[in-house]
Coordinates of C-alpha atoms in Angstrom, one line a residue:
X1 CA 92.9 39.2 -140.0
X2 CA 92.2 35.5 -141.1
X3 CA 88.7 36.2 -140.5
X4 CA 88.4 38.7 -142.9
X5 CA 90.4 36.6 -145.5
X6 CA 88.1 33.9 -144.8
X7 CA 85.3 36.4 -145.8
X8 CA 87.0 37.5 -148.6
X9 CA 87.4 34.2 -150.0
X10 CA 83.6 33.5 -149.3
X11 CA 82.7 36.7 -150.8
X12 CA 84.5 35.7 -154.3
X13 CA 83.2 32.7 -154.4
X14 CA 80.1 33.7 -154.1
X15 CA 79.9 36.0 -156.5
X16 CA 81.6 33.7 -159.3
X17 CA 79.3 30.8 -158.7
X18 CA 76.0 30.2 -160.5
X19 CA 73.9 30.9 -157.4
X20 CA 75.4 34.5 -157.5
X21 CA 74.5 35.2 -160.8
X22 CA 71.0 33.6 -160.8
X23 CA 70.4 35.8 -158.1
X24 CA 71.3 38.8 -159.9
X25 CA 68.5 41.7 -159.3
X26 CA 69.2 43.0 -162.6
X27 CA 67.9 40.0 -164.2
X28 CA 69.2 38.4 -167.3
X29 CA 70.5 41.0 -170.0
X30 CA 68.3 42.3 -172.5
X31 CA 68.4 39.9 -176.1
X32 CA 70.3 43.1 -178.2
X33 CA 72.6 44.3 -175.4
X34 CA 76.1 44.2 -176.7
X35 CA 78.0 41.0 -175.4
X36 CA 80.4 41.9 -172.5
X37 CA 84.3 40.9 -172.4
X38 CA 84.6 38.1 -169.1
X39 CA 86.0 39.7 -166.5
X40 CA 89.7 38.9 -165.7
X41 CA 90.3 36.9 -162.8
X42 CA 91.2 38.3 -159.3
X43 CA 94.9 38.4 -158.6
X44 CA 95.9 36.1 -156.4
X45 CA 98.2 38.8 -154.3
X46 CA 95.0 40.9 -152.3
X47 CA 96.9 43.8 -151.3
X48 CA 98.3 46.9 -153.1
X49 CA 101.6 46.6 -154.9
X50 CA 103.7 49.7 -156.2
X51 CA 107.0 49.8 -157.6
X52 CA 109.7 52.1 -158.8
X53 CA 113.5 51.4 -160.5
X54 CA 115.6 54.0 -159.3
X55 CA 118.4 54.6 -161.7
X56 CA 121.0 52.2 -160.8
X57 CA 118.9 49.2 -160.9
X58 CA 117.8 49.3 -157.7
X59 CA 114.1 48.4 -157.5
X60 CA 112.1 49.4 -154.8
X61 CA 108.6 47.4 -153.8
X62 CA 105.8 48.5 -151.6
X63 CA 103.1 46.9 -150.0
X64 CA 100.8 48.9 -147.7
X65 CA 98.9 46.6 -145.0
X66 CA 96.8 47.4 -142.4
X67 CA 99.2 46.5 -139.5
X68 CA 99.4 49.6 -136.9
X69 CA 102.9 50.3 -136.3
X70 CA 104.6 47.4 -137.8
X71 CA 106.6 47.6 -141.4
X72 CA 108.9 45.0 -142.7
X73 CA 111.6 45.9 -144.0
X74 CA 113.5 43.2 -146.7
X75 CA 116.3 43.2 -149.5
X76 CA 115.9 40.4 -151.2
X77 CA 119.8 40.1 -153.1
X78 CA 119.5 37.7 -156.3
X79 CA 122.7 35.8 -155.7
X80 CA 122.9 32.5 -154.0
X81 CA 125.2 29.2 -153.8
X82 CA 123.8 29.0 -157.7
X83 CA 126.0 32.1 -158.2
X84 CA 129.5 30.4 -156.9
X85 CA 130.7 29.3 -160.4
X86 CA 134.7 29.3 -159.9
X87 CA 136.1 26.3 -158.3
X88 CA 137.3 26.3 -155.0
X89 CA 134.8 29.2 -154.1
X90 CA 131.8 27.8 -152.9
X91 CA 129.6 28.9 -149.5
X92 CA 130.4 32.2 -149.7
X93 CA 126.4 33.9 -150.6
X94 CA 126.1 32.1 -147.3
X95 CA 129.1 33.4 -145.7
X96 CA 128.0 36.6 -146.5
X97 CA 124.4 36.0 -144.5
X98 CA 127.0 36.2 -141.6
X99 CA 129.5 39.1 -142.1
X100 CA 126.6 41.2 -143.1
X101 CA 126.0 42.1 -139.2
X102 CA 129.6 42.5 -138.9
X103 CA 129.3 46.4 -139.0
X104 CA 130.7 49.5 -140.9
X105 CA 132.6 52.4 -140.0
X106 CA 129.5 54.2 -139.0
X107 CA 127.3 51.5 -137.5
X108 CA 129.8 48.7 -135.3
X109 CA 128.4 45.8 -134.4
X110 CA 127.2 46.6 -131.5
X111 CA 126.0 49.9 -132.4
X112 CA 123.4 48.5 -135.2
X113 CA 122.4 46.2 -132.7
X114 CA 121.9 48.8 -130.0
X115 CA 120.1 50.4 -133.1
X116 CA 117.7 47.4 -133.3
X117 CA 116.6 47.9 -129.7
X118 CA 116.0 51.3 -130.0
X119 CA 113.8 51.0 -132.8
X120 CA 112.1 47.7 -131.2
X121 CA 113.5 45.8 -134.3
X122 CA 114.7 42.3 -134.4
X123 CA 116.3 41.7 -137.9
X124 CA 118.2 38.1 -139.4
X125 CA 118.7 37.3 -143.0
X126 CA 118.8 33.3 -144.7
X127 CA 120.2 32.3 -147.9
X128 CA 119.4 29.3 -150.5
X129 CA 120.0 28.3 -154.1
X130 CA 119.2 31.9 -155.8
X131 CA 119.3 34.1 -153.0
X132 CA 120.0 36.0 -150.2
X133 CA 117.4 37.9 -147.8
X134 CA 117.8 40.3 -144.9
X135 CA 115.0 41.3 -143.2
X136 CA 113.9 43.9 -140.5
X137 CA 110.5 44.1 -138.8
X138 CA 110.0 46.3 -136.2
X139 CA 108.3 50.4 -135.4
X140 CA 106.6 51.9 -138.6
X141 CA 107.4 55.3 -137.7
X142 CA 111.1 54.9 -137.1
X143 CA 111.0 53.3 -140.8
X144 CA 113.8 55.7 -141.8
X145 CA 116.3 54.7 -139.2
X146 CA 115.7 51.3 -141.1
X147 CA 116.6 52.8 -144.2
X148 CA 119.5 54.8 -142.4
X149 CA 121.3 51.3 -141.3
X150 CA 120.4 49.2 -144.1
X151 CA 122.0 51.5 -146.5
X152 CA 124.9 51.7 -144.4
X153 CA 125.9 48.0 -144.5
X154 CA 125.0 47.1 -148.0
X155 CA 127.1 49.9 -149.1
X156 CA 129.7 50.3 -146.9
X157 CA 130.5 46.8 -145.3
X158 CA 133.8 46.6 -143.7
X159 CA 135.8 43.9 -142.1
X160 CA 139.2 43.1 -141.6
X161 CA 140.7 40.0 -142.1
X162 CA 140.9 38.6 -138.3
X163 CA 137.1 39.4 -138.5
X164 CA 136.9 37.4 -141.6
X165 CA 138.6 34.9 -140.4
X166 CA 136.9 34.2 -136.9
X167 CA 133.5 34.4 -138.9
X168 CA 134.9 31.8 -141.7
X169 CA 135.3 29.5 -138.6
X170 CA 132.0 30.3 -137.6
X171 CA 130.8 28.9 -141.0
X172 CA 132.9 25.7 -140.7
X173 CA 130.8 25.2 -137.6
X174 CA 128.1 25.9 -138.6
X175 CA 128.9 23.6 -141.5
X176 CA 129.7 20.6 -139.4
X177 CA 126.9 20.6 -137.3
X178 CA 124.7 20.6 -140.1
X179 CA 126.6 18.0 -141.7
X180 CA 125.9 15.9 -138.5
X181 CA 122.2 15.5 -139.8
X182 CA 122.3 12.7 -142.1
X183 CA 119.3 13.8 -143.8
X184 CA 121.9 16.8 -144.5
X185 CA 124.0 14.9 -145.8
X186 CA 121.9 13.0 -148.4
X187 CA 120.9 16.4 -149.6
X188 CA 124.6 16.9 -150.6
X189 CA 125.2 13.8 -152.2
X190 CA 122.2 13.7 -153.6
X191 CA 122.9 17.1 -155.5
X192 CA 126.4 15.9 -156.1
X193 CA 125.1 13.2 -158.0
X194 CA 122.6 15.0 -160.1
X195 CA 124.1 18.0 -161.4
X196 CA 127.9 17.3 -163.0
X197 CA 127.5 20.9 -164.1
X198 CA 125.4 23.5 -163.1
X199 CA 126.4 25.4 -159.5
X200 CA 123.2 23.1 -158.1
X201 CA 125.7 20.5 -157.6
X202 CA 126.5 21.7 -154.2
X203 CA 124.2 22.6 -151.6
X204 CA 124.2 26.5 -149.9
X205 CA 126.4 25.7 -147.2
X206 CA 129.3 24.7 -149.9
X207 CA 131.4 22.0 -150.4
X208 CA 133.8 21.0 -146.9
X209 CA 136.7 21.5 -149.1
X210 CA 135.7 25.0 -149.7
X211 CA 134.9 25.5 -146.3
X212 CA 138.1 24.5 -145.0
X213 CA 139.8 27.1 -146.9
X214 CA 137.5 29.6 -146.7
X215 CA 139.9 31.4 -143.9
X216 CA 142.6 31.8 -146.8
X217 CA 140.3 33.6 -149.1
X218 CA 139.6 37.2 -147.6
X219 CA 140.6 38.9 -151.1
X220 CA 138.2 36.4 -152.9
X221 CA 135.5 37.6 -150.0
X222 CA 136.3 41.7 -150.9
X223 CA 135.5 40.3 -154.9
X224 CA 132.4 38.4 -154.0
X225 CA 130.7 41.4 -152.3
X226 CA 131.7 43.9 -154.8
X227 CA 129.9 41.8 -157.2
X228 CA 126.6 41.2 -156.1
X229 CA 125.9 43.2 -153.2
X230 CA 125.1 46.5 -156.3
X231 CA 121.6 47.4 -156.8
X232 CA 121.0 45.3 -160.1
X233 CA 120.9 42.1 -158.0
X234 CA 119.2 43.7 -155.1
X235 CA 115.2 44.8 -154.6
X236 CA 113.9 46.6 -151.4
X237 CA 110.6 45.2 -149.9
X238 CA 108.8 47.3 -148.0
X239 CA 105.5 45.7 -145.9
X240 CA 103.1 47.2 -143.3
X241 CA 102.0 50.6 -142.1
X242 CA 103.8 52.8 -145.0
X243 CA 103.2 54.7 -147.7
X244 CA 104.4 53.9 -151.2
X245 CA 105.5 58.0 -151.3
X246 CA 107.1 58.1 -147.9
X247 CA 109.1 54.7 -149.1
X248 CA 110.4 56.0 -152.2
X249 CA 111.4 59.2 -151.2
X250 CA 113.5 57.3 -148.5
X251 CA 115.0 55.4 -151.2
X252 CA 115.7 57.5 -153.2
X253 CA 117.8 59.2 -150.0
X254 CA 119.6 56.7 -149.2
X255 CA 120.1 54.6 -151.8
X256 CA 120.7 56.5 -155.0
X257 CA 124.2 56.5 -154.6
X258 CA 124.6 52.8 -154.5
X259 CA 126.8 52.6 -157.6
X260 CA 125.6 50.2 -160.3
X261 CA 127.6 47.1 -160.9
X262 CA 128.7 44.8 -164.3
X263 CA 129.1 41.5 -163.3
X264 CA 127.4 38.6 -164.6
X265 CA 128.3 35.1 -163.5
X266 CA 128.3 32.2 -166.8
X267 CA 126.5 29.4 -165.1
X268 CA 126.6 26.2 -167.0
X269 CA 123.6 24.8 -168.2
X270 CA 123.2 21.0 -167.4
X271 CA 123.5 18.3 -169.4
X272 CA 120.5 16.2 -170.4
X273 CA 120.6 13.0 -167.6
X274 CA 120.5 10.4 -169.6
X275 CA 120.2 7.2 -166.7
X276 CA 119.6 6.7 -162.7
X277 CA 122.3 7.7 -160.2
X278 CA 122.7 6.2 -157.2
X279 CA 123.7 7.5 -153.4
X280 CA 123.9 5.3 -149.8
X281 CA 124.9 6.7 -146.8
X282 CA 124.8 3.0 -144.7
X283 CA 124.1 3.4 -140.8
X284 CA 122.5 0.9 -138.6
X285 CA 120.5 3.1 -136.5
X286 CA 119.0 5.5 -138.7
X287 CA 115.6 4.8 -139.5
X288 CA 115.8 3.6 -143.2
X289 CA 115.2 6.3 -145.7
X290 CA 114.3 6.6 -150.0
X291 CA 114.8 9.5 -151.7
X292 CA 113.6 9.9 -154.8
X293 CA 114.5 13.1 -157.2
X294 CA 113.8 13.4 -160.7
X295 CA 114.5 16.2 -162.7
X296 CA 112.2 19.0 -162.9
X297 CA 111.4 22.2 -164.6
X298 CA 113.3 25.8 -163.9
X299 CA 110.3 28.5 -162.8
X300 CA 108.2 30.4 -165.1
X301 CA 105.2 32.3 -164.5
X302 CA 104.5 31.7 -168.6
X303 CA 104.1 27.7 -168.3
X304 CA 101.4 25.2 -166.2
X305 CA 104.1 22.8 -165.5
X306 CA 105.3 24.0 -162.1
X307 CA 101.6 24.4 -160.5
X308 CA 101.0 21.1 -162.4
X309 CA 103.7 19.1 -160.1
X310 CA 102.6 21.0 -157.5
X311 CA 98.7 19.8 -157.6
X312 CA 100.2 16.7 -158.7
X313 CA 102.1 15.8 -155.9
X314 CA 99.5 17.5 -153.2
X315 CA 97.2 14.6 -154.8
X316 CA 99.3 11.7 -154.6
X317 CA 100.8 12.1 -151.0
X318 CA 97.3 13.3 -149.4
X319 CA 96.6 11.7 -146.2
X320 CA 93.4 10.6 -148.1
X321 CA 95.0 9.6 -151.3
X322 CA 95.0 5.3 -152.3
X323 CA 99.2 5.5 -152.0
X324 CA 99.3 7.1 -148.2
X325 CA 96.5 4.7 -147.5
X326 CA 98.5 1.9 -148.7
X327 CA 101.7 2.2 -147.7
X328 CA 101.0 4.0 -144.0
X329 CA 97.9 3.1 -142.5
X330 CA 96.9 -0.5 -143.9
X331 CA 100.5 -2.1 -145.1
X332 CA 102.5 0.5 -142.5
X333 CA 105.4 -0.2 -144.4
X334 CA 106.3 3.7 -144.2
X335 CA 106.3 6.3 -141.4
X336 CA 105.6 9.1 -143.7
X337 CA 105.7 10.0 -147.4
X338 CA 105.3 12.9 -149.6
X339 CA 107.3 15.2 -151.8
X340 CA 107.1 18.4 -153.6
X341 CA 108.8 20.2 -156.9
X342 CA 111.1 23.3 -156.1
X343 CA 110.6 26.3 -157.5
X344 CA 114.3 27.6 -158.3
X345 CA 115.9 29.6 -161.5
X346 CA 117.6 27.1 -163.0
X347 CA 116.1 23.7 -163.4
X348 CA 116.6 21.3 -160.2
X349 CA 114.6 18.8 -158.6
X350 CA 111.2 17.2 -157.8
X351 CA 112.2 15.2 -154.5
X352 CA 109.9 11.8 -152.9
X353 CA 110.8 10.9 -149.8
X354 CA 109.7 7.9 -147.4
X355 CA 110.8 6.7 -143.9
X356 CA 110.3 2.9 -144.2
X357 CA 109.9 1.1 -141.4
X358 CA 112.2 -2.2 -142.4
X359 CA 114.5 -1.7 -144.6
X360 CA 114.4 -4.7 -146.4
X361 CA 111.0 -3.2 -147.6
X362 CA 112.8 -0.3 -149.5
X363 CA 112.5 -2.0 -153.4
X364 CA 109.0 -2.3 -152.4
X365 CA 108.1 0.8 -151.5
X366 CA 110.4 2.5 -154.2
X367 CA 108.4 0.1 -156.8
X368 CA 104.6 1.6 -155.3
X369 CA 105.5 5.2 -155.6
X370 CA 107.1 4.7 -159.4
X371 CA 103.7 2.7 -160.2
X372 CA 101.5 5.4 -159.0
X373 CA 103.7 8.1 -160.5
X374 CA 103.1 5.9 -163.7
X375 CA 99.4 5.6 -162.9
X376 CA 99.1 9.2 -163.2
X377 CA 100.3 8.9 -166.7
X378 CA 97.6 6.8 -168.3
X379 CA 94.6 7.4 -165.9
X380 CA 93.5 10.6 -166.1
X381 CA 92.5 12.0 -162.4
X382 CA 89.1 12.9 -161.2
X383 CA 87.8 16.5 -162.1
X384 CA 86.7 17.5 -158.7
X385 CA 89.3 15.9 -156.8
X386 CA 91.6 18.2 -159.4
X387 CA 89.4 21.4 -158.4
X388 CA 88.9 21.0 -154.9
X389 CA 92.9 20.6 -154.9
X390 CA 94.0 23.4 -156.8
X391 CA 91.4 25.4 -154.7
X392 CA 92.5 23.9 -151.4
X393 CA 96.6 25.1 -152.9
X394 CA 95.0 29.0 -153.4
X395 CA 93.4 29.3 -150.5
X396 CA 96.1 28.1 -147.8
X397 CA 98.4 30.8 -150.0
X398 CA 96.1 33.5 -149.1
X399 CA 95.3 32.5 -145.4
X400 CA 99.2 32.9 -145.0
X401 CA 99.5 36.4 -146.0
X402 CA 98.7 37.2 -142.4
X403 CA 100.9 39.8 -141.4
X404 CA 104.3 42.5 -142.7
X405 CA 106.4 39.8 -142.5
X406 CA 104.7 36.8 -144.4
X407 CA 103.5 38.9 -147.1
X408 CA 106.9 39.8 -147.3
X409 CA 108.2 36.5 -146.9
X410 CA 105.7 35.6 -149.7
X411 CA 106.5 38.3 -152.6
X412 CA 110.4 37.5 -151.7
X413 CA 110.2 33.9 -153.5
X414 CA 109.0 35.4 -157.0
X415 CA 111.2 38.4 -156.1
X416 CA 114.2 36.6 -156.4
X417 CA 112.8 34.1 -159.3
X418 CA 111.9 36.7 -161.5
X419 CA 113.3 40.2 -159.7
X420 CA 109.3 41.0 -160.4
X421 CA 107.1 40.2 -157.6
X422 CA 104.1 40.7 -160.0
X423 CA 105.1 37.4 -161.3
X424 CA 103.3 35.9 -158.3
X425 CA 99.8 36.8 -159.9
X426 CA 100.9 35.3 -163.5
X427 CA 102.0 32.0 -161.4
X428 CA 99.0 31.5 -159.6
X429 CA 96.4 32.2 -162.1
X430 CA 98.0 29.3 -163.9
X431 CA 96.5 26.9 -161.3
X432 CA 93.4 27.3 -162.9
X433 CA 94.3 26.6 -166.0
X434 CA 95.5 22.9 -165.1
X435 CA 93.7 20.4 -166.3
X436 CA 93.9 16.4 -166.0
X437 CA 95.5 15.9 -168.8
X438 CA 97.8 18.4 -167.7
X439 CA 98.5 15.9 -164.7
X440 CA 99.1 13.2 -167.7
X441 CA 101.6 15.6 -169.5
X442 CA 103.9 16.3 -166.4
X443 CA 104.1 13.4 -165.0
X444 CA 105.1 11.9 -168.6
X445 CA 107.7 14.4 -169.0
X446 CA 109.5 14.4 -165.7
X447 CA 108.7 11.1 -163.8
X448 CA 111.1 8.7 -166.5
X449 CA 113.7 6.8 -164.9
X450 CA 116.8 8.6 -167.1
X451 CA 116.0 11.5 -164.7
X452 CA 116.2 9.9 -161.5
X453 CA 118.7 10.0 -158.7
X454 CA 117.8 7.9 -155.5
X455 CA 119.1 8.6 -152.6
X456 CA 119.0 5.4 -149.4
X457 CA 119.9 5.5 -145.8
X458 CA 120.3 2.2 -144.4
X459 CA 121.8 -0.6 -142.6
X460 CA 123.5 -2.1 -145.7
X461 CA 126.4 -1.4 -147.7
X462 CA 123.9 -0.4 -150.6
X463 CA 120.3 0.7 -150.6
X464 CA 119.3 -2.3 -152.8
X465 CA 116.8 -0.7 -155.2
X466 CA 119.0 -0.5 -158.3

């Protein structure tokens, strides 16, 4: 299958470069032909994408692809830790990740598993800041046994409270075994620190307090579900050996009863930053870290300043590029450095990290990554590096989309951005549209010190870089 991306790839660039059309058998047109529109550019998605709303909001996505045998089966739910907005509620989207495989009435626990292996399924589901996603991959022709079981849970879901309990106490574990990972635990204070408050503020898994209490809250749990699990928040991805006709029809059986819900949560926008914040976590023998997260923009597949971060980080933490140079292989100041913006619904963060080797060398190193995040303002970058970047971005996009379950994987992001995976086309076909003073404009806009909250690990009581 890469193979034939690869030669996909080669094909349309072939045909859009110069060579192509100079070697046009047609010749040049005639002087009085009438002039032609340009032609619009390839979508970036290269597969065939249908869709249909059934009534109650539920929309349903297919995505035929030549994969004998195999469909992927995901429902992407649009509600995440972002949608936890009372106090004393938090890590619940991510409870629910759990007590989804809990069972019904119809299908135990053990009975949808002993479903999976009949069906030569393996299914799991992961939740974040916006979402949650349960996926299925397993025998294309037993596609409506998927539907069958599916349907079941997100409709009927049932769990007494000894169940809920044992599974909030799987969560607390769950919790502090993350929390044992001090790089975990940066992330929390980190987003603590930045967001006073929008629902960012805490991470997916919650806040311990939360967590702690979570076995008290089984009514709350009952409310939580009956709000977003309801076909308005949810979309049903379909990926592999299927038809877009045999996938509605299935909807449409076993999901148009789903009742509609009304529930909207009132997220709080945040406040403009208006200085640096400040987080330590001191420990002797970690190696020293600097985190570095400035505010950033919310997605849109209407503006170029997402893909403009995006090439504009790719650029500066290269392997190739003068500030890896610098700071890794000739001063080796720094293990490793690089960062990335995050595409999320709300606006959130543009995160730099380094592992520094001494940590008496963090103001150093925090001082070369702030000039050449400054540099980027003034000095406008070279053209072809730009080009061969954003081209380099594209095609390791495409040479993912390898099989039911990355495709799938893929449309889920803009999916739960936008509930329109279409929106992944309009995002992509913005890379070409950045240009180097594009680079200038982002990096003014969102690398300024009011915006920034730094994160250290290290050996002293402070991180000494304020």
């Amino acid at each position: 299958m890469k193979h034939a991306m690869q030669r996909l790839l080669l094909a349309t660039c072939l045909l859009a470069s110069p060579l192509a059309q100079a070697q046009n058998p047609a010749g040049p047109a005639a002087p009085d032909a009438p002039a032609t529109q340009p032609a619009a550019p390839a979508p970036a998605f290269p597969y065939p994408m249908q869709q249909k709303q059934l009534a109650n909001g539920l929309n349903v996505v297919t995505v035929p692809f030549d994969s004998p045998g195999l469909a992927s089966f995901f429902l992407v739910v649009r509600a995440g830790s972002r949608d936890e907005v009372e106090p004393g509620h938090t890590g619940f989207a991510h409870f629910f990740e759990h007590v989804m495989f809990r069972g019904t009435e119809k299908y135990s626990k053990e009975k949808y598993n002993n479903v999976l292996k009949s069906i030569g399924a393996s299914a799991n589901a992961n939740t974040s800041l916006d979402r949650t996603v349960y996926h299925m991959t397993g025998n294309a022709t037993m596609l409506e046994k998927m539907f069958e079981v599916e349907a079941d849970r997100f409709q009927f879901l049932k769990y007494p409270e000894h169940e809920f309990k044992a599974e909030a106490g799987a969560v607390k574990g769950e919790y502090t075994k993350n929390s044992a990972s001090l790089y975990s635990q940066l992330n929390e204070k980190v987003a603590d620190a930045a967001f006073d408050k929008h629902t960012y503020e805490h991470t997916t898994m919650g806040f311990f307090k939360d967590i702690v209490d979570m076995p008290n809250q089984y009514q709350y749990s009952l409310t939580f579900f009956d709000r977003f699990y309801r076909p308005e928040y949810t979309t049903l991805l379909v990926v592999g050996d299927v038809k877009a006709e045999e996938v509605n029809k299935l909807a449409d059986k076993y999901f148009a009863s789903w009742k509609r819900g009304s529930y909207t949560p009132a997220i709080q926008p945040e406040p403009a930053q208006t200085a640096p914040r400040y987080v330590h976590i001191q420990n002797p023998n970690f190696p020293p870290l600097l985190s570095l997260s400035y505010k950033g923009p919310a997605f849109s597949d209407q503006s170029k300043d997402l893909p403009a971060l995006d090439v504009l980080t790719t650029m500066l933490f290269a392997e190739n590029s003068p500030l890896y140079q610098q700071l890794v292989v000739k001063e080796q100041k720094v293990r490793f450095v690089g960062g990335s913006p995050n595409m999320t619904r709300d606006p959130y963060l543009t995160t730099i990290r380094a592992s520094v080797v001494k940590a008496e060398d963090m103001p150093y190193v925090k001082e070369q990554i702030t000039k050449a995040l400054d540099d980027l303002k003034t000095k406008p970058i070279d053209a072809k590096r730009l080009a061969d970047t954003k081209s380099a971005l594209k095609y390791s996009f495409l040479m993912s989309l390898d099989s039911p379950d990355q495709i799938a994987n893929s449309l889920s992001e803009f999916i739960w951005l936008t509930g329109n995976p279409e929106s992944l086309n309009r995002y992509y076909a913005l890379y070409d549209q950045v240009t180097p003073a594009d680079i200038q404009t982002v990096a003014k806009k969102y690398f300024v010190p009011a915006g920034l909250t730094v994160g250290t690990i290290g050996p002293g009581a402070t991180g000494g870089v304020q």
